[in-house]
PDB file of C-alpha atoms in Angstrom:
ATOM      1  CA  MET A   1     -37.706 -58.359  69.060  1.00 55.00           C
ATOM      2  CA  ARG A   2     -40.260 -57.657  66.415  1.00 58.00           C
ATOM      3  CA  PRO A   3     -39.158 -55.177  63.631  1.00 57.00           C
ATOM      4  CA  ARG A   4     -40.650 -51.702  63.925  1.00 60.00           C
ATOM      5  CA  PRO A   5     -43.266 -50.915  61.309  1.00 58.00           C
ATOM      6  CA  PRO A   6     -42.474 -48.092  58.864  1.00 55.00           C
ATOM      7  CA  ILE A   7     -43.520 -44.628  59.952  1.00 54.00           C
ATOM      8  CA  ASN A   8     -45.864 -42.916  57.553  1.00 56.00           C
ATOM      9  CA  GLY A   9     -44.599 -39.647  56.004  1.00 51.00           C
ATOM     10  CA  ARG A  10     -40.865 -40.557  55.874  1.00 53.00           C
ATOM     11  CA  GLY A  11     -38.662 -41.609  52.928  1.00 52.00           C
ATOM     12  CA  ILE A  12     -37.949 -40.263  49.461  1.00 48.00           C
ATOM     13  CA  LEU A  13     -41.389 -41.215  48.180  1.00 51.00           C
ATOM     14  CA  SER A  14     -43.120 -39.514  51.046  1.00 57.00           C
ATOM     15  CA  GLY A  15     -45.109 -36.318  50.534  1.00 59.00           C
ATOM     16  CA  THR A  16     -42.253 -34.080  51.697  1.00 59.00           C
ATOM     17  CA  GLY A  17     -39.762 -35.870  49.459  1.00 58.00           C
ATOM     18  CA  LEU A  18     -41.976 -35.433  46.422  1.00 56.00           C
ATOM     19  CA  ILE A  19     -42.284 -31.707  47.103  1.00 58.00           C
ATOM     20  CA  VAL A  20     -38.511 -31.343  47.420  1.00 55.00           C
ATOM     21  CA  MET A  21     -37.961 -33.252  44.190  1.00 60.00           C
ATOM     22  CA  GLY A  22     -40.471 -31.061  42.372  1.00 61.00           C
ATOM     23  CA  LEU A  23     -38.833 -27.857  43.571  1.00 60.00           C
ATOM     24  CA  THR A  24     -35.397 -29.157  42.550  1.00 60.00           C
ATOM     25  CA  ALA A  25     -36.616 -30.031  39.055  1.00 58.00           C
ATOM     26  CA  THR A  26     -38.216 -26.612  38.642  1.00 55.00           C
ATOM     27  CA  LEU A  27     -35.042 -24.826  39.730  1.00 52.00           C
ATOM     28  CA  ALA A  28     -32.951 -26.904  37.325  1.00 52.00           C
ATOM     29  CA  ALA A  29     -35.309 -26.058  34.466  1.00 50.00           C
ATOM     30  CA  LEU A  30     -34.904 -22.353  35.208  1.00 47.00           C
ATOM     31  CA  ILE A  31     -31.112 -22.492  35.498  1.00 45.00           C
ATOM     32  CA  PHE A  32     -30.409 -24.662  32.441  1.00 43.00           C
ATOM     33  CA  PRO A  33     -31.374 -22.133  29.717  1.00 41.00           C
ATOM     34  CA  ILE A  34     -29.194 -19.469  31.356  1.00 37.00           C
ATOM     35  CA  TRP A  35     -26.216 -21.820  31.540  1.00 37.00           C
ATOM     36  CA  SER A  36     -26.677 -23.258  28.064  1.00 38.00           C
ATOM     37  CA  TYR A  37     -26.862 -19.860  26.328  1.00 34.00           C
ATOM     38  CA  SER A  38     -24.480 -17.835  28.459  1.00 38.00           C
ATOM     39  CA  ASP A  39     -21.497 -18.605  26.231  1.00 38.00           C
ATOM     40  CA  ARG A  40     -23.276 -18.225  22.880  1.00 36.00           C
ATOM     41  CA  SER A  41     -23.012 -15.113  20.716  1.00 36.00           C
ATOM     42  CA  GLY A  42     -26.003 -13.428  19.146  1.00 36.00           C
ATOM     43  CA  THR A  43     -28.274 -13.544  22.161  1.00 30.00           C
ATOM     44  CA  GLY A  44     -29.561 -10.571  24.076  1.00 31.00           C
ATOM     45  CA  VAL A  45     -27.085  -7.852  24.935  1.00 32.00           C
ATOM     46  CA  ASP A  46     -24.321  -9.904  23.307  1.00 34.00           C
ATOM     47  CA  VAL A  47     -25.502  -8.720  19.887  1.00 36.00           C
ATOM     48  CA  LEU A  48     -24.436  -5.168  20.763  1.00 45.00           C
ATOM     49  CA  SER A  49     -21.216  -6.078  22.553  1.00 53.00           C
ATOM     50  CA  ALA A  50     -19.788  -8.752  20.218  1.00 58.00           C
ATOM     51  CA  GLN A  51     -16.205  -7.856  19.291  1.00 83.00           C
ATOM     52  CA  THR A  52     -16.646  -4.409  20.860  1.00 91.00           C
ATOM     53  CA  VAL A  53     -13.920  -3.169  23.182  1.00 93.00           C
ATOM     54  CA  SER A  54     -14.047  -0.344  25.676  1.00 93.00           C
ATOM     55  CA  THR A  55     -11.757   2.655  25.214  1.00 94.00           C
ATOM     56  CA  GLN A  56     -11.479   6.050  26.860  1.00 95.00           C
ATOM     57  CA  TYR A  57     -12.933   7.522  23.661  1.00 96.00           C
ATOM     58  CA  GLY A  58     -16.035   5.308  23.695  1.00 96.00           C
ATOM     59  CA  PRO A  59     -16.879   1.746  22.598  1.00 96.00           C
ATOM     60  CA  LEU A  60     -14.925   0.519  19.576  1.00 97.00           C
ATOM     61  CA  SER A  61     -16.938  -1.921  17.461  1.00 96.00           C
ATOM     62  CA  ALA A  62     -15.728  -4.449  14.921  1.00 95.00           C
ATOM     63  CA  LEU A  63     -17.059  -2.180  12.153  1.00 95.00           C
ATOM     64  CA  ASP A  64     -15.114   0.745  13.605  1.00 97.00           C
ATOM     65  CA  GLN A  65     -11.912  -1.304  13.543  1.00 96.00           C
ATOM     66  CA  GLU A  66     -12.587  -2.475   9.981  1.00 95.00           C
ATOM     67  CA  PHE A  67     -13.181   1.130   8.903  1.00 97.00           C
ATOM     68  CA  ILE A  68      -9.862   2.282  10.388  1.00 97.00           C
ATOM     69  CA  THR A  69      -8.090  -0.500   8.503  1.00 96.00           C
ATOM     70  CA  LYS A  70      -9.835   0.439   5.238  1.00 96.00           C
ATOM     71  CA  VAL A  71      -8.766   4.074   5.566  1.00 96.00           C
ATOM     72  CA  ARG A  72      -5.162   2.977   5.973  1.00 97.00           C
ATOM     73  CA  LEU A  73      -5.394   0.549   3.028  1.00 96.00           C
ATOM     74  CA  ALA A  74      -6.867   3.263   0.818  1.00 96.00           C
ATOM     75  CA  GLY A  75      -3.865   5.476   1.428  1.00 96.00           C
ATOM     76  CA  LEU A  76      -1.406   2.671   0.740  1.00 97.00           C
ATOM     77  CA  TRP A  77      -2.507   2.326  -2.879  1.00 97.00           C
ATOM     78  CA  GLU A  78      -4.196   5.630  -3.729  1.00 97.00           C
ATOM     79  CA  LEU A  79      -1.168   7.702  -2.759  1.00 97.00           C
ATOM     80  CA  PRO A  80       1.095   5.979  -5.353  1.00 97.00           C
ATOM     81  CA  ALA A  81      -1.782   5.980  -7.849  1.00 98.00           C
ATOM     82  CA  GLY A  82      -2.179   9.718  -7.398  1.00 98.00           C
ATOM     83  CA  ARG A  83       1.549  10.397  -7.828  1.00 98.00           C
ATOM     84  CA  GLN A  84       1.532   8.260 -10.939  1.00 98.00           C
ATOM     85  CA  ALA A  85      -1.439  10.158 -12.395  1.00 98.00           C
ATOM     86  CA  GLU A  86       0.431  13.428 -11.924  1.00 97.00           C
ATOM     87  CA  GLU A  87       3.151  12.027 -14.187  1.00 97.00           C
ATOM     88  CA  LYS A  88       1.250   9.807 -16.648  1.00 97.00           C
ATOM     89  CA  GLY A  89      -2.011  11.705 -17.054  1.00 97.00           C
ATOM     90  CA  THR A  90      -2.424  13.110 -20.561  1.00 97.00           C
ATOM     91  CA  THR A  91      -4.836  15.885 -19.543  1.00 97.00           C
ATOM     92  CA  GLN A  92      -4.665  18.551 -16.889  1.00 97.00           C
ATOM     93  CA  ALA A  93      -7.904  17.221 -15.368  1.00 97.00           C
ATOM     94  CA  VAL A  94      -6.359  13.778 -14.785  1.00 97.00           C
ATOM     95  CA  ARG A  95      -3.193  15.287 -13.331  1.00 97.00           C
ATOM     96  CA  THR A  96      -5.306  17.481 -11.045  1.00 97.00           C
ATOM     97  CA  ALA A  97      -7.245  14.412  -9.882  1.00 97.00           C
ATOM     98  CA  GLY A  98      -3.929  12.766  -9.073  1.00 97.00           C
ATOM     99  CA  ARG A  99      -2.887  15.762  -6.993  1.00 97.00           C
ATOM    100  CA  HIS A 100      -6.148  15.632  -5.031  1.00 97.00           C
ATOM    101  CA  LEU A 101      -5.543  11.949  -4.288  1.00 97.00           C
ATOM    102  CA  VAL A 102      -2.044  12.665  -3.003  1.00 97.00           C
ATOM    103  CA  GLU A 103      -3.068  15.593  -0.846  1.00 97.00           C
ATOM    104  CA  GLY A 104      -6.239  13.993   0.499  1.00 96.00           C
ATOM    105  CA  HIS A 105      -4.672  10.664   1.420  1.00 96.00           C
ATOM    106  CA  THR A 106      -1.553  12.262   2.854  1.00 97.00           C
ATOM    107  CA  PHE A 107      -3.871  14.055   5.256  1.00 97.00           C
ATOM    108  CA  LEU A 108      -6.046  10.993   5.947  1.00 96.00           C
ATOM    109  CA  ASP A 109      -3.084   8.668   6.442  1.00 96.00           C
ATOM    110  CA  GLU A 110      -1.654  10.967   9.074  1.00 97.00           C
ATOM    111  CA  ARG A 111      -5.056  11.102  10.781  1.00 97.00           C
ATOM    112  CA  VAL A 112      -5.664   7.353  10.726  1.00 97.00           C
ATOM    113  CA  ARG A 113      -2.213   6.542  12.114  1.00 97.00           C
ATOM    114  CA  ASP A 114      -2.814   8.957  14.969  1.00 97.00           C
ATOM    115  CA  VAL A 115      -6.226   7.399  15.699  1.00 97.00           C
ATOM    116  CA  ALA A 116      -4.825   3.852  15.550  1.00 97.00           C
ATOM    117  CA  GLN A 117      -2.039   4.751  17.954  1.00 97.00           C
ATOM    118  CA  LYS A 118      -4.474   6.209  20.485  1.00 97.00           C
ATOM    119  CA  LEU A 119      -6.687   3.127  20.222  1.00 96.00           C
ATOM    120  CA  SER A 120      -3.738   0.671  20.263  1.00 95.00           C
ATOM    121  CA  LEU A 121      -4.660  -0.834  16.885  1.00 96.00           C
ATOM    122  CA  ALA A 122      -2.218  -2.409  14.437  1.00 96.00           C
ATOM    123  CA  LEU A 123      -2.413  -1.149  10.835  1.00 97.00           C
ATOM    124  CA  PRO A 124      -1.419  -2.859   7.557  1.00 96.00           C
ATOM    125  CA  ASN A 125       1.715  -1.683   5.776  1.00 96.00           C
ATOM    126  CA  GLU A 126       0.924  -2.785   2.215  1.00 96.00           C
ATOM    127  CA  PRO A 127      -2.154  -2.805  -0.047  1.00 96.00           C
ATOM    128  CA  ASN A 128      -4.367  -5.874  -0.246  1.00 96.00           C
ATOM    129  CA  ASP A 129      -4.449  -8.191  -3.276  1.00 96.00           C
ATOM    130  CA  GLN A 130      -7.311  -6.328  -4.955  1.00 95.00           C
ATOM    131  CA  GLN A 131      -5.510  -3.001  -4.651  1.00 96.00           C
ATOM    132  CA  LYS A 132      -2.242  -4.473  -5.935  1.00 97.00           C
ATOM    133  CA  GLN A 133      -4.144  -5.732  -8.983  1.00 97.00           C
ATOM    134  CA  TRP A 134      -5.510  -2.252  -9.630  1.00 96.00           C
ATOM    135  CA  LEU A 135      -2.017  -0.746  -9.346  1.00 97.00           C
ATOM    136  CA  ALA A 136      -0.689  -3.347 -11.774  1.00 97.00           C
ATOM    137  CA  THR A 137      -3.413  -2.428 -14.272  1.00 97.00           C
ATOM    138  CA  LEU A 138      -2.503   1.252 -14.008  1.00 97.00           C
ATOM    139  CA  ASN A 139       1.217   0.504 -14.324  1.00 97.00           C
ATOM    140  CA  ALA A 140       0.611  -1.302 -17.615  1.00 97.00           C
ATOM    141  CA  ALA A 141      -1.702   1.325 -19.132  1.00 97.00           C
ATOM    142  CA  GLN A 142      -0.476   4.202 -21.281  1.00 96.00           C
ATOM    143  CA  GLY A 143      -1.862   7.323 -22.904  1.00 97.00           C
ATOM    144  CA  VAL A 144      -5.608   7.800 -23.122  1.00 97.00           C
ATOM    145  CA  ASP A 145      -6.152   4.229 -21.947  1.00 97.00           C
ATOM    146  CA  TYR A 146      -4.326   5.133 -18.742  1.00 97.00           C
ATOM    147  CA  ASP A 147      -6.544   8.182 -18.201  1.00 97.00           C
ATOM    148  CA  ARG A 148      -9.662   6.079 -18.667  1.00 97.00           C
ATOM    149  CA  GLN A 149      -8.481   3.223 -16.429  1.00 96.00           C
ATOM    150  CA  PHE A 150      -7.343   5.633 -13.731  1.00 98.00           C
ATOM    151  CA  ALA A 151     -10.634   7.545 -13.622  1.00 97.00           C
ATOM    152  CA  ASN A 152     -12.848   4.446 -13.608  1.00 96.00           C
ATOM    153  CA  ILE A 153     -10.865   2.258 -11.206  1.00 96.00           C
ATOM    154  CA  LEU A 154     -10.472   5.042  -8.663  1.00 97.00           C
ATOM    155  CA  ARG A 155     -14.081   6.168  -9.029  1.00 95.00           C
ATOM    156  CA  LEU A 156     -15.307   2.619  -8.446  1.00 93.00           C
ATOM    157  CA  ALA A 157     -13.156   2.220  -5.336  1.00 94.00           C
ATOM    158  CA  HIS A 158     -14.328   5.543  -3.888  1.00 95.00           C
ATOM    159  CA  GLY A 159     -17.955   4.741  -4.585  1.00 91.00           C
ATOM    160  CA  ARG A 160     -17.705   1.536  -2.593  1.00 90.00           C
ATOM    161  CA  VAL A 161     -16.026   3.086   0.407  1.00 91.00           C
ATOM    162  CA  PHE A 162     -18.430   6.042   0.446  1.00 92.00           C
ATOM    163  CA  SER A 163     -21.289   3.875   1.750  1.00 89.00           C
ATOM    164  CA  VAL A 164     -19.026   2.341   4.404  1.00 93.00           C
ATOM    165  CA  VAL A 165     -18.058   5.793   5.676  1.00 96.00           C
ATOM    166  CA  ALA A 166     -21.731   6.759   5.948  1.00 94.00           C
ATOM    167  CA  GLN A 167     -22.577   3.568   7.851  1.00 95.00           C
ATOM    168  CA  VAL A 168     -19.742   4.072  10.317  1.00 96.00           C
ATOM    169  CA  ARG A 169     -20.529   7.750  10.815  1.00 96.00           C
ATOM    170  CA  ALA A 170     -24.185   6.970  11.515  1.00 96.00           C
ATOM    171  CA  GLY A 171     -23.567   4.229  14.057  1.00 95.00           C
ATOM    172  CA  THR A 172     -20.205   4.632  15.777  1.00 96.00           C
ATOM    173  CA  ARG A 173     -20.089   5.435  19.495  1.00 96.00           C
ATOM    174  CA  ASN A 174     -16.378   6.246  19.436  1.00 97.00           C
ATOM    175  CA  VAL A 175     -15.397   9.925  19.335  1.00 97.00           C
ATOM    176  CA  LEU A 176     -12.150   9.356  17.415  1.00 97.00           C
ATOM    177  CA  VAL A 177     -13.824   7.165  14.806  1.00 98.00           C
ATOM    178  CA  ARG A 178     -16.624   9.694  14.395  1.00 97.00           C
ATOM    179  CA  THR A 179     -14.159  12.504  13.649  1.00 97.00           C
ATOM    180  CA  LEU A 180     -12.139  10.271  11.303  1.00 97.00           C
ATOM    181  CA  ALA A 181     -15.350   9.401   9.452  1.00 97.00           C
ATOM    182  CA  ASP A 182     -16.062  13.113   9.002  1.00 97.00           C
ATOM    183  CA  ASP A 183     -12.615  13.647   7.474  1.00 97.00           C
ATOM    184  CA  ALA A 184     -12.926  10.533   5.310  1.00 97.00           C
ATOM    185  CA  ASN A 185     -16.347  11.614   4.065  1.00 96.00           C
ATOM    186  CA  THR A 186     -14.996  15.006   2.976  1.00 96.00           C
ATOM    187  CA  THR A 187     -11.949  13.492   1.289  1.00 97.00           C
ATOM    188  CA  VAL A 188     -13.819  10.707  -0.507  1.00 96.00           C
ATOM    189  CA  LEU A 189     -16.482  13.102  -1.775  1.00 96.00           C
ATOM    190  CA  ASP A 190     -13.813  15.467  -3.083  1.00 97.00           C
ATOM    191  CA  HIS A 191     -12.096  12.590  -4.879  1.00 97.00           C
ATOM    192  CA  ILE A 192     -15.356  11.353  -6.394  1.00 97.00           C
ATOM    193  CA  LYS A 193     -16.104  14.811  -7.781  1.00 97.00           C
ATOM    194  CA  ILE A 194     -12.600  15.447  -9.097  1.00 97.00           C
ATOM    195  CA  LEU A 195     -12.482  12.013 -10.789  1.00 97.00           C
ATOM    196  CA  GLU A 196     -15.821  12.682 -12.458  1.00 96.00           C
ATOM    197  CA  ALA A 197     -14.465  16.048 -13.602  1.00 97.00           C
ATOM    198  CA  THR A 198     -11.899  14.233 -15.774  1.00 96.00           C
ATOM    199  CA  GLY A 199     -14.683  13.357 -18.197  1.00 96.00           C
ATOM    200  CA  TYR A 200     -13.585   9.703 -18.415  1.00 97.00           C
ATOM    201  CA  VAL A 201     -15.923   8.066 -15.885  1.00 96.00           C
ATOM    202  CA  ASP A 202     -18.236   5.500 -17.490  1.00 94.00           C
ATOM    203  CA  PHE A 203     -21.335   5.909 -15.328  1.00 94.00           C
ATOM    204  CA  ASP A 204     -23.249   3.044 -16.941  1.00 93.00           C
ATOM    205  CA  ALA A 205     -20.459   0.547 -16.275  1.00 89.00           C
ATOM    206  CA  LEU A 206     -19.997   2.018 -12.811  1.00 85.00           C
ATOM    207  CA  ALA A 207     -23.656   1.471 -11.921  1.00 86.00           C
ATOM    208  CA  GLN A 208     -23.475  -2.137 -13.121  1.00 87.00           C
ATOM    209  CA  ASP A 209     -20.316  -2.842 -11.129  1.00 80.00           C
ATOM    210  CA  LEU A 210     -21.669  -1.330  -7.920  1.00 71.00           C
ATOM    211  CA  ALA A 211     -24.997  -3.146  -8.276  1.00 79.00           C
ATOM    212  CA  ALA A 212     -23.306  -6.495  -8.887  1.00 77.00           C
ATOM    213  CA  GLY A 213     -20.653  -6.000  -6.220  1.00 65.00           C
ATOM    214  CA  SER A 214     -17.991  -6.851  -8.780  1.00 48.00           C
ATOM    215  CA  THR A 215     -14.371  -6.814  -7.612  1.00 46.00           C
ATOM    216  CA  VAL A 216     -12.967  -5.861 -11.028  1.00 42.00           C
ATOM    217  CA  PRO A 217     -14.157  -2.639 -12.702  1.00 44.00           C
ATOM    218  CA  THR A 218     -15.541  -3.021 -16.199  1.00 38.00           C
ATOM    219  CA  THR A 219     -13.328  -0.401 -17.798  1.00 40.00           C
ATOM    220  CA  GLY A 220     -12.081  -2.627 -20.576  1.00 40.00           C
ATOM    221  CA  SER A 221     -15.281  -2.747 -22.637  1.00 37.00           C
ATOM    222  CA  PRO A 222     -14.823  -2.168 -26.385  1.00 34.00           C
ATOM    223  CA  ALA A 223     -14.793   1.458 -27.457  1.00 35.00           C
ATOM    224  CA  PRO A 224     -17.491   2.648 -29.876  1.00 35.00           C
ATOM    225  CA  PRO A 225     -16.583   2.721 -33.596  1.00 34.00           C
ATOM    226  CA  GLY A 226     -14.621   5.693 -34.853  1.00 35.00           C
ATOM    227  CA  PRO A 227     -11.563   7.576 -33.669  1.00 35.00           C
ATOM    228  CA  VAL A 228     -10.966   7.984 -29.961  1.00 37.00           C
ATOM    229  CA  VAL A 229     -11.622  11.563 -28.962  1.00 38.00           C
ATOM    230  CA  ASP A 230     -10.342  12.861 -25.669  1.00 42.00           C
ATOM    231  CA  PRO A 231     -12.977  14.523 -23.528  1.00 42.00           C
ATOM    232  CA  ALA A 232     -12.864  18.261 -23.288  1.00 40.00           C
ATOM    233  CA  PRO A 233     -10.679  19.381 -20.412  1.00 40.00           C
ATOM    234  CA  ALA A 234     -12.868  19.778 -17.372  1.00 39.00           C
ATOM    235  CA  LEU A 235     -12.329  22.336 -14.694  1.00 39.00           C
ATOM    236  CA  PRO A 236     -11.372  20.806 -11.334  1.00 40.00           C
ATOM    237  CA  VAL A 237     -14.250  20.658  -8.918  1.00 39.00           C
ATOM    238  CA  ALA A 238     -13.398  22.249  -5.604  1.00 41.00           C
ATOM    239  CA  PRO A 239     -14.475  20.367  -2.473  1.00 40.00           C
ATOM    240  CA  ASP A 240     -17.364  21.668  -0.464  1.00 40.00           C
ATOM    241  CA  PRO A 241     -16.119  23.695   2.505  1.00 38.00           C
ATOM    242  CA  VAL A 242     -16.209  21.580   5.648  1.00 36.00           C
ATOM    243  CA  PRO A 243     -14.642  22.858   8.895  1.00 36.00           C
ATOM    244  CA  SER A 244     -12.935  19.569   9.764  1.00 39.00           C
ATOM    245  CA  TYR A 245     -10.969  19.263   6.515  1.00 39.00           C
ATOM    246  CA  THR A 246      -9.610  21.476   3.769  1.00 49.00           C
ATOM    247  CA  LEU A 247      -7.385  20.427   0.902  1.00 46.00           C
ATOM    248  CA  PRO A 248      -3.740  21.414   1.469  1.00 40.00           C
ATOM    249  CA  PRO A 249      -2.413  24.109  -0.865  1.00 37.00           C
ATOM    250  CA  ALA A 250      -1.342  22.997  -4.318  1.00 34.00           C
ATOM    251  CA  ALA A 251       2.248  24.004  -3.611  1.00 30.00           C
ATOM    252  CA  SER A 252       2.576  21.119  -1.164  1.00 34.00           C
ATOM    253  CA  THR A 253       2.764  18.717  -4.125  1.00 34.00           C
ATOM    254  CA  PRO A 254       4.957  20.023  -7.031  1.00 36.00           C
ATOM    255  CA  LEU A 255       3.581  19.589 -10.513  1.00 35.00           C
ATOM    256  CA  PRO A 256       5.486  17.208 -12.826  1.00 38.00           C
ATOM    257  CA  SER A 257       7.024  20.109 -14.791  1.00 40.00           C
ATOM    258  CA  GLN A 258       8.404  21.629 -11.593  1.00 38.00           C
ATOM    259  CA  SER A 259       9.979  18.387 -10.407  1.00 38.00           C
ATOM    260  CA  ARG A 260      11.695  17.788 -13.754  1.00 38.00           C
ATOM    261  CA  ASN A 261      12.935  21.349 -14.169  1.00 40.00           C
ATOM    262  CA  PRO A 262      14.510  22.474 -10.912  1.00 36.00           C
TER     263      PRO A 262
END
């Protein structure tokens, strides 16, 4: 029997086969970019949702979580620094600044621990290396040098965190973080003003440090020639009234003379 001749229009190279192959290639070209970028960060909606978790109080971003940690860290070193200033400060203005630190961070620490518990976040229990270095510097300082170091180190630290608070407050979508940022803003501003009221803040060095992003405050620059003269005692600057936060009464933290003379 003679072999049957091929039938036109059949086979992979036929017209129908070519059409099918073309459609398959087109579909693959459309699917490949979706598959190849689906697991990459920084594309599309992923920019907004990266490291953001959902909570009953609203989305919690990575910046929100970092801010909560920073509030806790601030209390871990500024509370002991404030208590120390109440004892070691040589002027009433420095001792008053210490009291404001104690009262403000006692309040904020209670607030941040409550927020962290509601959001199921773990908090640090000791200062970071930078803050430990600052505490060591204050521990070693005495007299007028202590007053100057205290005012400048604490003013530098508060100036840095002030911009972070503003950024978080402007962008957070979490109700708890928004309220915490309000309280932190009031407390930090009060501390900035009361530290400046000591008369020891070196604003020129402060501007240089903040502009350069330095991690160590330049408070050890040589003093000008002549005897060291203490600044005139400055009156404490009261915080601006804000409904969400008011400084606790002074009686909540006994003055050094009261604690030594029961």
